[in-house]
Every structure is written in structure tokens, then in C-alpha cells.
Coordinates of C-alpha atoms and ligand atoms in Angstrom, one line a residue:
M12 CA 0.0 0.1 0.0
P13 CA 1.4 3.4 -0.7
D14 CA 2.4 5.5 2.1
P15 CA 0.2 8.5 2.3
F16 CA 2.7 10.8 3.7
L17 CA 5.3 9.9 1.1
L18 CA 2.6 10.1 -1.6
A19 CA 1.5 13.7 -0.6
H20 CA 5.0 14.9 -0.8
H21 CA 5.9 12.9 -4.1
A22 CA 7.4 15.2 -6.7
S23 CA 8.8 12.7 -9.3
E24 CA 10.2 9.1 -9.0
R25 CA 11.8 8.6 -5.5
T26 CA 11.9 12.5 -5.2
F27 CA 10.0 14.2 -2.5
S28 CA 9.4 17.9 -1.7
F29 CA 8.7 20.0 1.2
A30 CA 9.1 23.2 -0.8
G31 CA 6.7 25.6 -2.3
G32 CA 3.1 26.1 -0.8
L33 CA 2.9 23.8 1.9
S34 CA 0.5 24.6 4.9
P35 CA 1.1 24.8 7.9
I36 CA 4.6 26.3 7.2
S37 CA 6.1 27.0 10.5
I38 CA 9.8 25.9 11.2
R39 CA 8.4 23.4 13.8
D40 CA 6.0 22.0 11.1
Q41 CA 8.8 21.6 8.6
I42 CA 11.0 19.9 11.2
V43 CA 8.1 17.5 11.9
R44 CA 7.7 16.8 8.2
S45 CA 11.5 15.9 7.8
Q46 CA 11.4 13.5 10.8
L47 CA 8.3 11.8 9.4
F48 CA 9.9 11.6 6.0
I49 CA 13.0 9.9 7.2
R50 CA 11.1 7.4 9.4
R51 CA 8.7 6.5 6.4
A52 CA 11.5 6.5 3.7
I53 CA 13.3 4.1 6.0
E54 CA 10.3 1.8 6.5
K55 CA 9.6 1.7 2.8
D56 CA 13.4 0.9 2.2
F57 CA 13.8 3.8 0.0
I58 CA 16.8 4.8 1.9
S59 CA 19.1 2.8 4.2
P60 CA 22.9 2.5 5.0
K61 CA 23.3 1.1 1.6
K62 CA 21.0 3.5 -0.2
P63 CA 22.1 7.1 -0.1
L64 CA 19.7 10.2 0.3
V65 CA 20.2 13.6 -1.3
V66 CA 18.9 16.6 0.5
A67 CA 18.6 20.0 -1.5
G68 CA 18.3 23.0 0.7
G69 CA 19.8 23.6 4.1
G70 CA 16.9 25.4 5.9
F71 CA 15.4 24.1 8.9
A72 CA 13.6 21.3 7.0
G73 CA 16.7 20.2 5.1
V74 CA 19.1 20.3 8.1
A75 CA 16.6 18.4 10.1
A76 CA 16.3 15.8 7.3
V77 CA 20.1 15.5 7.1
L78 CA 20.6 15.2 10.9
S79 CA 17.8 12.4 11.2
A80 CA 19.3 10.6 8.2
L81 CA 22.8 10.5 9.6
N82 CA 21.5 9.4 13.0
A83 CA 20.1 6.4 11.1
D84 CA 23.6 5.8 9.4
I85 CA 22.3 6.9 6.0
P86 CA 24.9 8.3 3.8
T87 CA 23.7 11.7 3.0
T88 CA 24.6 14.6 0.7
L89 CA 23.4 18.3 1.3
I90 CA 23.2 20.7 -1.5
E91 CA 22.7 24.3 -0.3
K92 CA 23.2 27.3 -2.7
N93 CA 24.3 29.6 0.1
A94 CA 27.9 29.5 1.7
R95 CA 26.2 28.5 5.1
I96 CA 23.1 26.5 6.3
L97 CA 20.2 28.0 8.1
S98 CA 20.6 31.4 6.0
V99 CA 17.1 32.6 6.2
Q100 CA 16.8 33.0 9.9
R101 CA 20.4 33.4 10.7
C102 CA 20.7 37.1 11.4
C103 CA 16.9 37.4 12.6
N104 CA 17.3 38.6 16.1
S105 CA 13.7 40.3 16.2
R106 CA 11.5 37.1 15.9
W107 CA 10.5 34.8 18.6
L108 CA 10.1 31.1 18.1
D109 CA 8.5 28.8 20.4
P110 CA 7.9 25.2 19.5
A111 CA 4.2 24.9 20.5
E112 CA 2.7 28.3 21.2
Y113 CA 1.0 28.3 17.6
D114 CA -0.8 25.2 18.6
W115 CA -3.2 27.4 20.7
P116 CA -6.0 26.6 21.1
A117 CA -4.9 23.0 21.5
S118 CA -4.4 22.0 25.1
H119 CA -0.7 21.8 25.1
W120 CA 0.1 25.2 23.4
D121 CA 2.1 26.4 26.6
C122 CA 4.3 23.3 26.8
S123 CA 7.1 24.9 25.0
V124 CA 9.0 21.8 24.3
L125 CA 9.5 19.6 21.1
P126 CA 8.8 16.6 21.7
C127 CA 6.3 17.1 24.7
R128 CA 6.8 13.4 25.7
P129 CA 10.5 12.7 26.1
E130 CA 10.0 8.9 25.5
L131 CA 8.9 9.5 21.9
A132 CA 11.2 10.1 19.1
G133 CA 12.1 13.7 19.1
P134 CA 13.6 16.2 16.6
P135 CA 17.3 15.8 15.7
V136 CA 17.8 19.1 18.0
P137 CA 15.6 19.1 21.3
W138 CA 13.8 22.3 21.3
S139 CA 13.0 23.7 24.8
G140 CA 11.6 27.2 25.4
G141 CA 11.0 30.1 23.2
K142 CA 14.0 31.8 21.8
W143 CA 15.0 34.6 19.2
A144 CA 15.4 32.9 15.7
S145 CA 19.0 33.7 15.5
V146 CA 19.5 31.9 18.9
L147 CA 17.8 28.7 17.6
V148 CA 20.1 28.9 14.5
T149 CA 23.2 28.9 16.7
E150 CA 21.8 25.8 18.5
W151 CA 21.1 23.9 15.2
D152 CA 24.7 25.0 13.9
S153 CA 26.4 23.4 17.0
A154 CA 24.2 20.1 16.7
Y155 CA 25.3 20.1 12.9
S156 CA 28.9 20.7 13.8
N157 CA 28.8 17.7 16.5
M158 CA 27.0 15.4 14.1
K159 CA 29.8 16.2 11.5
L160 CA 32.4 15.1 14.1
L161 CA 30.4 12.0 14.9
K162 CA 29.3 10.7 11.4
G163 CA 31.1 13.2 9.0
A164 CA 32.3 10.2 6.9
L165 CA 28.7 9.7 6.0
L166 CA 28.1 13.4 5.0
T167 CA 28.7 15.0 1.8
E168 CA 28.4 18.7 2.1
M169 CA 28.0 20.7 -1.1
L170 CA 27.8 24.2 -0.3
E171 CA 27.2 27.1 -2.8
Y172 CA 25.7 24.4 -5.1
E173 CA 22.2 24.9 -6.5
L174 CA 19.9 22.2 -7.3
V175 CA 18.9 22.3 -10.9
V176 CA 16.6 19.2 -11.2
A177 CA 16.3 15.7 -10.0
R178 CA 15.0 12.8 -12.4
P179 CA 14.7 9.2 -12.5
S180 CA 18.1 7.6 -13.0
T181 CA 18.5 6.1 -16.5
T182 CA 22.2 5.3 -16.4
N183 CA 22.7 3.9 -12.8
P184 CA 20.8 0.5 -12.0
H185 CA 21.6 0.8 -8.3
H186 CA 20.2 4.4 -8.0
A187 CA 16.7 5.7 -8.6
V188 CA 17.4 9.5 -8.9
T189 CA 20.0 11.5 -10.7
V190 CA 20.4 14.9 -9.3
E191 CA 21.7 17.8 -11.4
V192 CA 23.6 20.7 -9.5
K193 CA 25.4 23.8 -10.6
K194 CA 28.2 25.8 -9.1
N195 CA 29.5 29.1 -10.8
G196 CA 27.5 28.1 -13.8
S197 CA 29.1 24.6 -14.4
G198 CA 27.0 21.5 -13.8
E199 CA 27.6 18.2 -12.1
Q200 CA 25.5 15.1 -11.5
L201 CA 25.1 12.8 -8.7
D202 CA 23.1 9.6 -8.2
A203 CA 21.1 8.5 -5.1
A204 CA 18.3 6.3 -3.7
A205 CA 16.1 9.3 -3.1
C206 CA 16.1 12.9 -3.1
L207 CA 14.3 15.3 -0.7
V208 CA 13.8 18.9 -2.0
C209 CA 13.6 21.4 1.0
I210 CA 14.4 24.7 -1.1
G211 CA 11.9 26.6 0.8
F212 CA 9.0 28.9 -0.3
V213 CA 9.5 30.6 -3.5
G214 CA 9.9 34.1 -2.2
E215 CA 7.8 36.6 0.0
K216 CA 5.6 39.2 -1.7
C217 CA 6.7 42.4 -0.1
Q218 CA 5.4 44.8 -2.9
I219 CA 1.9 45.7 -3.5
G220 CA 2.2 45.0 -7.3
K221 CA 4.3 45.0 -10.3
D222 CA 3.9 48.6 -10.9
H223 CA 4.6 49.8 -7.4
L224 CA 8.2 49.9 -6.5
T225 CA 7.9 50.4 -2.8
R226 CA 9.3 47.3 -1.0
G227 CA 8.6 46.7 2.5
P228 CA 11.0 44.8 5.0
G229 CA 11.4 40.9 4.4
F230 CA 9.8 38.9 7.2
W231 CA 12.9 37.3 8.4
K232 CA 15.2 40.4 8.0
P233 CA 16.3 42.1 11.4
D234 CA 14.0 45.2 12.1
D235 CA 13.7 47.8 14.7
I236 CA 10.0 47.2 15.7
C237 CA 11.3 46.2 19.2
D238 CA 13.2 49.5 19.4
P239 CA 11.2 52.1 21.6
H240 CA 11.7 54.6 18.7
F241 CA 11.4 52.1 16.0
G242 CA 14.9 52.9 14.5
I243 CA 13.5 56.2 13.2
G244 CA 13.7 58.2 16.2
N245 CA 10.0 58.4 16.7
S246 CA 8.1 56.4 19.4
Q247 CA 4.7 57.1 17.9
P248 CA 5.0 56.7 14.2
E249 CA 2.3 56.2 11.7
I250 CA 2.5 52.5 10.6
V251 CA 0.7 50.6 7.7
I252 CA 0.7 47.0 7.5
S253 CA -0.9 45.6 4.3
G254 CA -2.2 41.8 4.5
G255 CA -4.3 39.7 6.6
G256 CA -2.2 36.5 7.0
D257 CA 0.3 35.4 9.8
G258 CA 3.1 37.7 8.7
A259 CA 0.8 40.6 8.8
L260 CA -0.9 39.7 12.1
Q261 CA 2.2 38.8 13.8
D262 CA 3.7 42.4 13.0
Y263 CA 0.6 43.9 14.0
L264 CA 0.8 42.3 17.5
R265 CA 4.7 43.2 17.6
I266 CA 3.6 46.7 17.2
T267 CA 0.7 47.0 19.6
I268 CA 2.1 44.8 22.4
N269 CA 4.8 46.0 24.8
P270 CA 8.3 44.7 23.4
S271 CA 9.0 43.2 26.7
V272 CA 6.4 40.6 26.1
Y273 CA 8.2 38.4 23.7
G274 CA 5.8 35.8 22.4
I275 CA 2.2 34.6 22.0
K276 CA 2.7 32.4 24.9
D277 CA 3.5 35.1 27.2
I278 CA 0.3 37.2 26.0
F279 CA -2.1 34.2 26.5
T280 CA -0.5 33.4 29.8
A281 CA -1.2 37.0 31.0
L282 CA -4.8 36.7 29.7
S283 CA -5.5 33.5 31.4
L284 CA -8.5 32.7 29.1
P285 CA -11.4 30.8 30.8
P286 CA -11.6 27.1 29.5
L287 CA -14.7 27.3 27.9
M288 CA -13.7 30.3 25.7
Q289 CA -10.6 28.6 24.7
A290 CA -12.8 25.4 23.8
K291 CA -15.1 27.6 21.7
C292 CA -12.1 28.8 19.8
R293 CA -10.7 25.3 19.3
D294 CA -14.0 24.0 18.1
A295 CA -14.6 26.9 15.7
F296 CA -11.1 26.5 14.3
I297 CA -11.5 22.8 13.8
K298 CA -14.6 23.2 11.8
A299 CA -13.3 26.0 9.7
N300 CA -10.0 24.2 9.2
R301 CA -11.8 21.1 7.8
M302 CA -13.7 23.2 5.4
C303 CA -10.5 25.1 4.1
L304 CA -8.5 22.0 3.8
W305 CA -9.6 21.4 0.2
G306 CA -9.8 25.0 -0.9
I307 CA -7.5 26.4 -3.6
E308 CA -9.0 29.7 -4.5
K309 CA -9.8 32.6 -2.2
S310 CA -13.3 32.2 -3.0
H311 CA -13.3 28.6 -1.6
D312 CA -12.0 29.9 1.8
H313 CA -14.3 33.1 2.2
E314 CA -17.2 31.3 3.7
P315 CA -15.3 29.4 6.4
L316 CA -13.0 32.1 7.3
S317 CA -15.8 34.6 7.6
W318 CA -17.5 32.3 9.8
L319 CA -14.4 31.7 12.1
Q320 CA -13.9 35.5 12.3
E321 CA -17.4 35.8 13.5
Q322 CA -16.9 33.0 16.2
Y323 CA -13.9 34.5 17.4
Q324 CA -15.4 38.0 17.7
K325 CA -18.1 36.5 20.0
V326 CA -15.4 35.1 22.1
V327 CA -13.6 38.4 22.1
D328 CA -16.7 40.5 23.0
D329 CA -17.5 38.1 26.1
L330 CA -13.8 38.2 27.0
L331 CA -14.0 42.0 27.0
E332 CA -16.7 42.0 29.4
L333 CA -14.3 40.9 32.1
Q334 CA -12.7 43.5 34.0
T335 CA -9.7 41.4 34.5
T336 CA -9.1 41.1 30.7
K337 CA -9.4 45.0 30.2
E338 CA -6.8 45.5 33.1
T339 CA -4.4 42.7 31.7
L340 CA -4.7 44.5 28.1
E341 CA -4.0 47.9 29.6
K342 CA -0.9 46.5 30.8
L343 CA 0.1 44.6 27.7
I344 CA -0.4 47.4 25.3
R345 CA 2.8 49.2 24.0
R346 CA 3.2 52.8 25.5
P347 CA 3.3 55.1 23.6
L348 CA 1.2 53.4 21.0
P349 CA 1.9 54.0 17.5
R350 CA -0.9 54.8 15.1
V351 CA -1.1 51.3 13.3
R352 CA -3.4 50.5 10.4
L353 CA -3.8 46.8 9.4
V354 CA -5.3 46.9 5.8
H355 CA -6.7 43.7 4.6
S356 CA -9.0 42.9 1.7
C357 CA -12.1 41.2 3.4
S358 CA -14.3 41.0 6.5
H359 CA -11.9 38.4 7.7
F360 CA -8.1 37.6 7.9
S361 CA -6.6 35.1 5.5
S362 CA -5.9 31.4 6.4
S363 CA -3.5 31.7 9.6
Y364 CA -2.9 30.3 12.8
P365 CA -5.7 30.7 15.3
A366 CA -3.4 32.2 17.9
N367 CA -2.7 35.2 15.5
R368 CA -6.2 35.7 14.4
F369 CA -7.7 35.7 17.8
L370 CA -5.2 38.1 19.6
V371 CA -5.3 40.6 16.8
Q372 CA -9.1 40.6 16.9
L373 CA -8.9 41.0 20.7
V374 CA -6.3 43.8 20.7
A375 CA -8.1 45.7 17.8
T376 CA -11.5 45.5 19.5
Y377 CA -9.9 46.5 22.8
L378 CA -8.3 49.6 21.1
L379 CA -11.5 50.6 19.4
R380 CA -13.8 50.3 22.4
H381 CA -11.6 51.1 25.6
H382 CA -8.3 52.9 24.5
P383 CA -8.7 56.8 25.4
D384 CA -8.1 57.6 21.8
R385 CA -10.5 55.0 20.5
L386 CA -8.0 53.8 17.9
E387 CA -9.5 52.2 14.9
T388 CA -6.7 49.9 13.6
L389 CA -8.4 47.2 11.4
Y390 CA -8.9 48.4 7.8
S391 CA -11.3 45.7 6.6
H392 CA -12.5 45.4 3.0
K393 CA -9.6 47.7 1.8
K394 CA -6.5 47.4 -0.5
L395 CA -3.4 49.6 -0.8
C396 CA -3.6 51.0 -4.3
K397 CA -1.2 53.8 -4.3
L398 CA 2.1 54.0 -2.7
E399 CA 5.0 56.2 -3.4
G400 CA 8.1 57.5 -1.5
I401 CA 8.3 60.8 0.3
G402 CA 11.9 62.2 0.1
H403 CA 13.3 59.3 -1.8
Q404 CA 12.7 57.4 -5.1
C405 CA 11.4 54.0 -4.6
D406 CA 13.4 51.4 -6.7
G407 CA 12.0 48.0 -5.7
K408 CA 14.8 47.6 -3.1
E409 CA 14.2 47.1 0.5
K410 CA 17.1 49.0 1.4
T411 CA 16.0 52.2 -0.1
C412 CA 12.3 52.0 1.2
G413 CA 13.3 50.8 4.7
N414 CA 12.4 53.1 7.5
Q415 CA 11.3 55.8 4.9
R416 CA 8.1 57.8 4.8
H417 CA 5.5 56.9 2.2
R418 CA 2.4 58.5 0.7
Y419 CA -0.4 55.9 0.3
S420 CA -4.1 55.7 -0.3
T421 CA -6.6 52.8 -0.3
C422 CA -9.4 51.5 -2.3
E423 CA -12.5 49.4 -1.4
V424 CA -12.7 45.8 -1.9
E425 CA -16.1 44.1 -1.6
K426 CA -14.9 40.6 -1.0
C427 CA -11.4 38.9 -0.9
G428 CA -10.5 37.8 -4.6
G429 CA -12.9 40.3 -6.0
P430 CA -12.2 43.4 -8.1
D431 CA -10.8 46.5 -6.5
G432 CA -13.2 49.3 -6.2
P433 CA -12.6 53.2 -6.8
H434 CA -10.2 55.1 -4.6
K435 CA -12.2 56.4 -1.8
D436 CA -9.7 58.0 0.7
V437 CA -7.4 61.1 0.4
D438 CA -3.7 60.4 0.4
K439 CA -2.2 59.7 3.9
E440 CA 1.4 59.4 5.0
A441 CA 3.3 56.5 6.9
D442 CA 6.4 56.4 8.6
L443 CA 7.0 52.7 8.1
V444 CA 5.2 50.6 5.5
I445 CA 5.2 46.8 6.0
I446 CA 3.8 44.6 3.1
R447 CA 2.9 40.9 4.1
H448 CA 1.2 39.6 0.9
G449 CA 2.1 36.0 1.3
L450 CA 4.3 33.9 -1.0
H451 CA 5.1 34.2 -4.8
D452 CA 3.6 31.6 -7.0
I453 CA 5.8 28.7 -8.1
D454 CA 5.9 29.8 -11.7
R455 CA 8.6 32.4 -10.6
L456 CA 11.0 29.3 -10.4
P457 CA 13.0 27.9 -13.2
Q458 CA 10.9 25.4 -15.3
P459 CA 12.6 22.3 -14.0
L460 CA 12.4 23.2 -10.5
Q461 CA 8.6 23.9 -10.7
E462 CA 8.1 20.3 -11.0
L463 CA 9.9 19.7 -7.8
V464 CA 7.8 21.9 -5.5
I465 CA 4.1 21.5 -4.2
A466 CA 2.0 24.1 -5.6
K467 CA -0.7 24.2 -2.7
C468 CA -0.8 21.5 -0.1
R469 CA -2.8 22.0 2.9
Q470 CA -2.3 19.4 5.7
I471 CA -3.2 18.5 9.0
L472 CA 0.2 17.6 10.7
P473 CA 0.7 15.8 14.0
Y474 CA 1.5 18.3 16.6
A475 CA 4.8 17.0 17.2
L476 CA 3.8 14.4 19.8
F477 CA 1.9 16.3 22.4
P478 CA 0.8 14.7 25.8
P479 CA -2.6 13.0 25.8
Ligands
FAD9 C1 5.5 35.8 6.1 C2 5.9 34.7 6.6 C3 5.9 34.3 8.1 C4 6.4 33.4 8.8 N1 6.2 33.3 10.2 C5 6.6 32.3 10.8 C6 6.8 32.1 12.1 O1 6.4 33.1 12.8 N2 7.3 31.1 12.6 C7 7.8 30.0 12.0 O2 8.2 29.1 12.5 N3 7.9 30.0 10.7 C8 7.3 30.9 10.1 N4 7.2 31.1 8.7 C9 7.7 30.1 7.7 C10 9.2 29.7 7.8 O3 9.7 30.8 7.3 C11 9.5 28.5 7.0 O4 8.9 27.3 7.7 C12 10.8 28.0 7.1 O5 11.8 29.0 6.8 C13 10.9 26.9 5.9 O6 12.1 26.3 6.2 P1 12.7 25.4 4.9 O7 13.9 24.8 5.5 O8 11.6 24.6 4.2 O9 13.0 26.4 3.9 P2 13.9 27.8 4.0 O10 14.1 28.3 5.3 O11 13.5 28.7 2.9 O12 15.4 27.2 3.6 C14 15.6 26.8 2.2 C15 16.9 26.6 1.9 O13 17.1 26.2 0.6 C16 18.1 26.9 -0.2 N5 17.9 26.8 -1.6 C17 16.8 27.6 -2.2 N6 17.0 27.1 -3.4 C18 17.9 26.4 -3.5 C19 18.4 25.6 -4.7 N7 18.0 25.7 -6.0 N8 19.4 24.7 -4.5 C20 19.9 24.6 -3.3 N9 19.6 25.3 -2.2 C21 18.4 26.0 -2.3 C22 18.0 28.2 0.6 O14 19.4 29.0 0.4 C23 17.9 27.9 1.9 O15 18.9 27.8 2.7 C24 7.0 32.3 8.0 C25 7.0 32.4 6.4 C26 6.7 33.5 6.0 C27 6.8 33.8 4.5

């Protein structure tokens, strides 16, 4: 019987992929995928100490696969286009990562360890407690170096090599896959029993469209949001965030919550939600998620996501009836509070982690109803439609537009995926513009690589072995 996990990630003969549009996409989820892959590929005898593996991409997914494979004594080749592994998060000292907090409202959201039950097979690098992304990279660097000392003979490291394509081997009867790589323009080939493609998501959309040259900061780039003056000498800047997915929601929370509160876990711990309210959120998420699982177009998601937003709003309204919640939020809110606008194109946010969705609805509702300035911070049914630099010429480079003022205006959108309506508002100005429009489509990749990434694959993954 075909293995359903391997089948879901099958790209071509004995080539599997965790790249492209997988969902959920967190680092923890990618580590879980890699562990499952190694376990299942061994069970199917696709890889073994006599059947070598090639892993393309040295991010958390690729490195987790390499470490798990070496643990099982499988000869492994790592192909990474950069000079170092884990390059995406290496310099990011402004994002907090916790192995379980995004599992909220599941019951183990505050356990902060991976795996939660020590007797179960864990990740190649145990992960305990929340930490800055760059710190997690340092820990994995050191685990990788230790593994090289221990099992270096089994590892072939090809840094600054790029995967070109993987295809069924026609020349080597002992190996199923031929992998083509290139370095400085010249190509090489290697054979393996199986190949795992972990070359990441195609790229982030940080511009509002092809014709607009303003480019917001990349998600994993270090930024100054935790700085009291936002790196621009202004403690109360005007900030615009465009987007309604996890990237936008996370930045909204980082801007509106006191920077001494590092992660989602600390916010939920302070709020101490009544169990019944958490259960309502869990129930609503499960129902909506089951509907979204097979959606591809925005129109497929619209109904379940609007329903989910409504259900969460009911819980938010109930929660804000409690005096303790208002007092806690009063302490959690950043002081002074910048004027932040989250511009998103429908009544609901995009498909996102329930923790982000719930907390943004809670904070935005609180600011609107109870903040002394009655701040309206959610700009629903809107899209940025004009964006231009003030005092600088936008050129499509993050460096040029970062920390610079911009002029913008919005247009109305009736429904997500629908056409843009006319401009309605006058031009406004923003000190910081953050654009979180998700990921580029796979057609941006060279043609041979397009066949090796998953276009859209929504999955329910195990929560990395939580306690019953
Ligand atoms: C807006 C946004 C917000 C996110 N928020 C979070 C969050 O809060 N928490 C979280 O845990 N995750 C978050 N993620 C997801 C996280 O970024 C990914 O899960 C993680 O980076 C994926 O790891 P990976 O190893 O699959 O890919 P990557 O980290 O992208 O690594 C891919 C590696 O492959 C290499 N590579 C690329 N092409 C080739 C090639 N042709 N040949 C060889 N090597 C190649 C790259 O250099 C890189 O080293 C977010 C993602 C986005 C876009």
C-alpha cells in the first residue's frame, strides 16, 4: 500500500518535496515533516545505510532531514546554494520562536518543548523554550557541527551548489534518482536512492504589485520594531501593514504589544482565558479548518474564514466583558502606542494560525472600544492602491524604502479575490510601510524546479507528539 505521507509529498520518482506552498508552514512543522519523511522512507526501504539520500536546501527542513538521516547511518549529501546552512533566519534577532505556542487553542499550547513526551522520538535537536530565531540557528549550527564530528564520513556537504533538477536515473541501475546541480555556472550530476527537496517557499511578496516600487522589509530580516523609537527616532510613528495572513498579524501584535512581552505564549498566559472560551475557539477552528483543507481559490476559503472570524469575535466580545481582561490588556499594550493600520481585503483575515487571528481581533477590538483615543486599527475590505516614497525614489529595493516615509491611499474591496473598487480616501502618510502579501507563485522558479515543489498542499500535521 502506498504510504500516504510520502505520496502527499511525491514530486517525481523517489523525489519528495517540502518546498513551495505547503501549509502549515512553521519551522516546527517543517521539522516534523522531515522527521516523518526519514522514518517513512526507511520503513519503505527507499533509503538505508546502503541507499544514499540527497537533500537539497539547508534550511530547518533540510538540516533536520540531514541530521535524522545521519542518525540512522544513511549516507547523505546536502546541497545548499548559500555558503552557510540556515541562512534565512541566521541574522533574525527580532522574531521569537516557540515550538508549541502556535498550537493554541490545543491544550498543550504552553508546553514549550519539542517533543512534549520525552520517550517519543524527538527532533534531531531538542527544542525547549521560546527563543530568538538567531539563537535557535546557533543551537542547530552546533548540533550540525557535532554530528559532523560523529558521522562526518557519511556526510557530503555541497555548499554554494544549486539544485537544478532531480529526475529518474536512466544510467545507474543501483540508484533511482539523478540529481543535477550547478556551481558558478558549471554543472555536475550525482546519483542517489532518493532525493528530498527542501528549497523553501518561492519568495515573499513584499511589494503591492508589479507597478509599485515600494518594497517593505522581508519577514526574517532584522528590524527595529522592538526598539522604543522604531529605529527612526519616533516612538509614535504612523505604521501601515498591508495583508491579513500570519506575517501581517504577527507584525500587528509586535507593534501594539509591549516589546518586553516576547511571544504569543506570554500574551495568552497573562490573559488566562477561561477554559470554555478556549474550547469555543478550538471547536470553531477545527470546523473552519476542515472546510478550508480542500480550498484552492480565495473564494473557497471565504465562507469558512468569515464564519471563523465571527465566532472569534463573539469570544472576544465576551472576554472584554471581564474587568480582568481589560486590566491585563491595559498592561500589555505598548506605550506610547503608534498609530497602526492593518489594511486587509475582506471582512476576515486570510488562512492563519488561530492564535494570531484571535489576539489581533482582541487587541483591535480593545483599542477601538476602550483605548482613550478610540483607535481604529483594522482597515477591513480595503487594499493599498497607491504607494510612493516621500523624500526618496522607490526602486524596488528594501534598502531604499526601509524606515522611510511613504504616501499611500486605499481602495474599497467588496470581498477577498474580488475586483478593486474606486479610490475612496485622500492620500495619507506613513512613517513605516510593511507589506505581507504571502508567497510568490511557483511559476517564478526555473521550469525544471517548478516540478519539484508542491503548488498548494494544506495538511493536518501531528502536533509533534503532544501529551494526551
Ligand atoms: C511571512 C512569513 C511568516 C512566517 N512566520 C513564521 C513564524 O512566525 N514562525 C515559524 O516557525 N515560521 C514562520 N514562517 C515559515 C518559515 O519561514 C518556514 O517554515 C521556514 O523558513 C521553512 O524552512 P525550510 O527549510 O523549508 O525553507 P527555508 O528556510 O526557505 O530554507 C531553504 C534553503 O534552501 C536553499 N535553496 C533555495 N533554493 C535552492 C536551490 N535551488 N538549490 C539549493 N539550495 C537552495 C536556501 O538557500 C535555503 O537555505 C513564515 C514564513 C513567511 C513567508
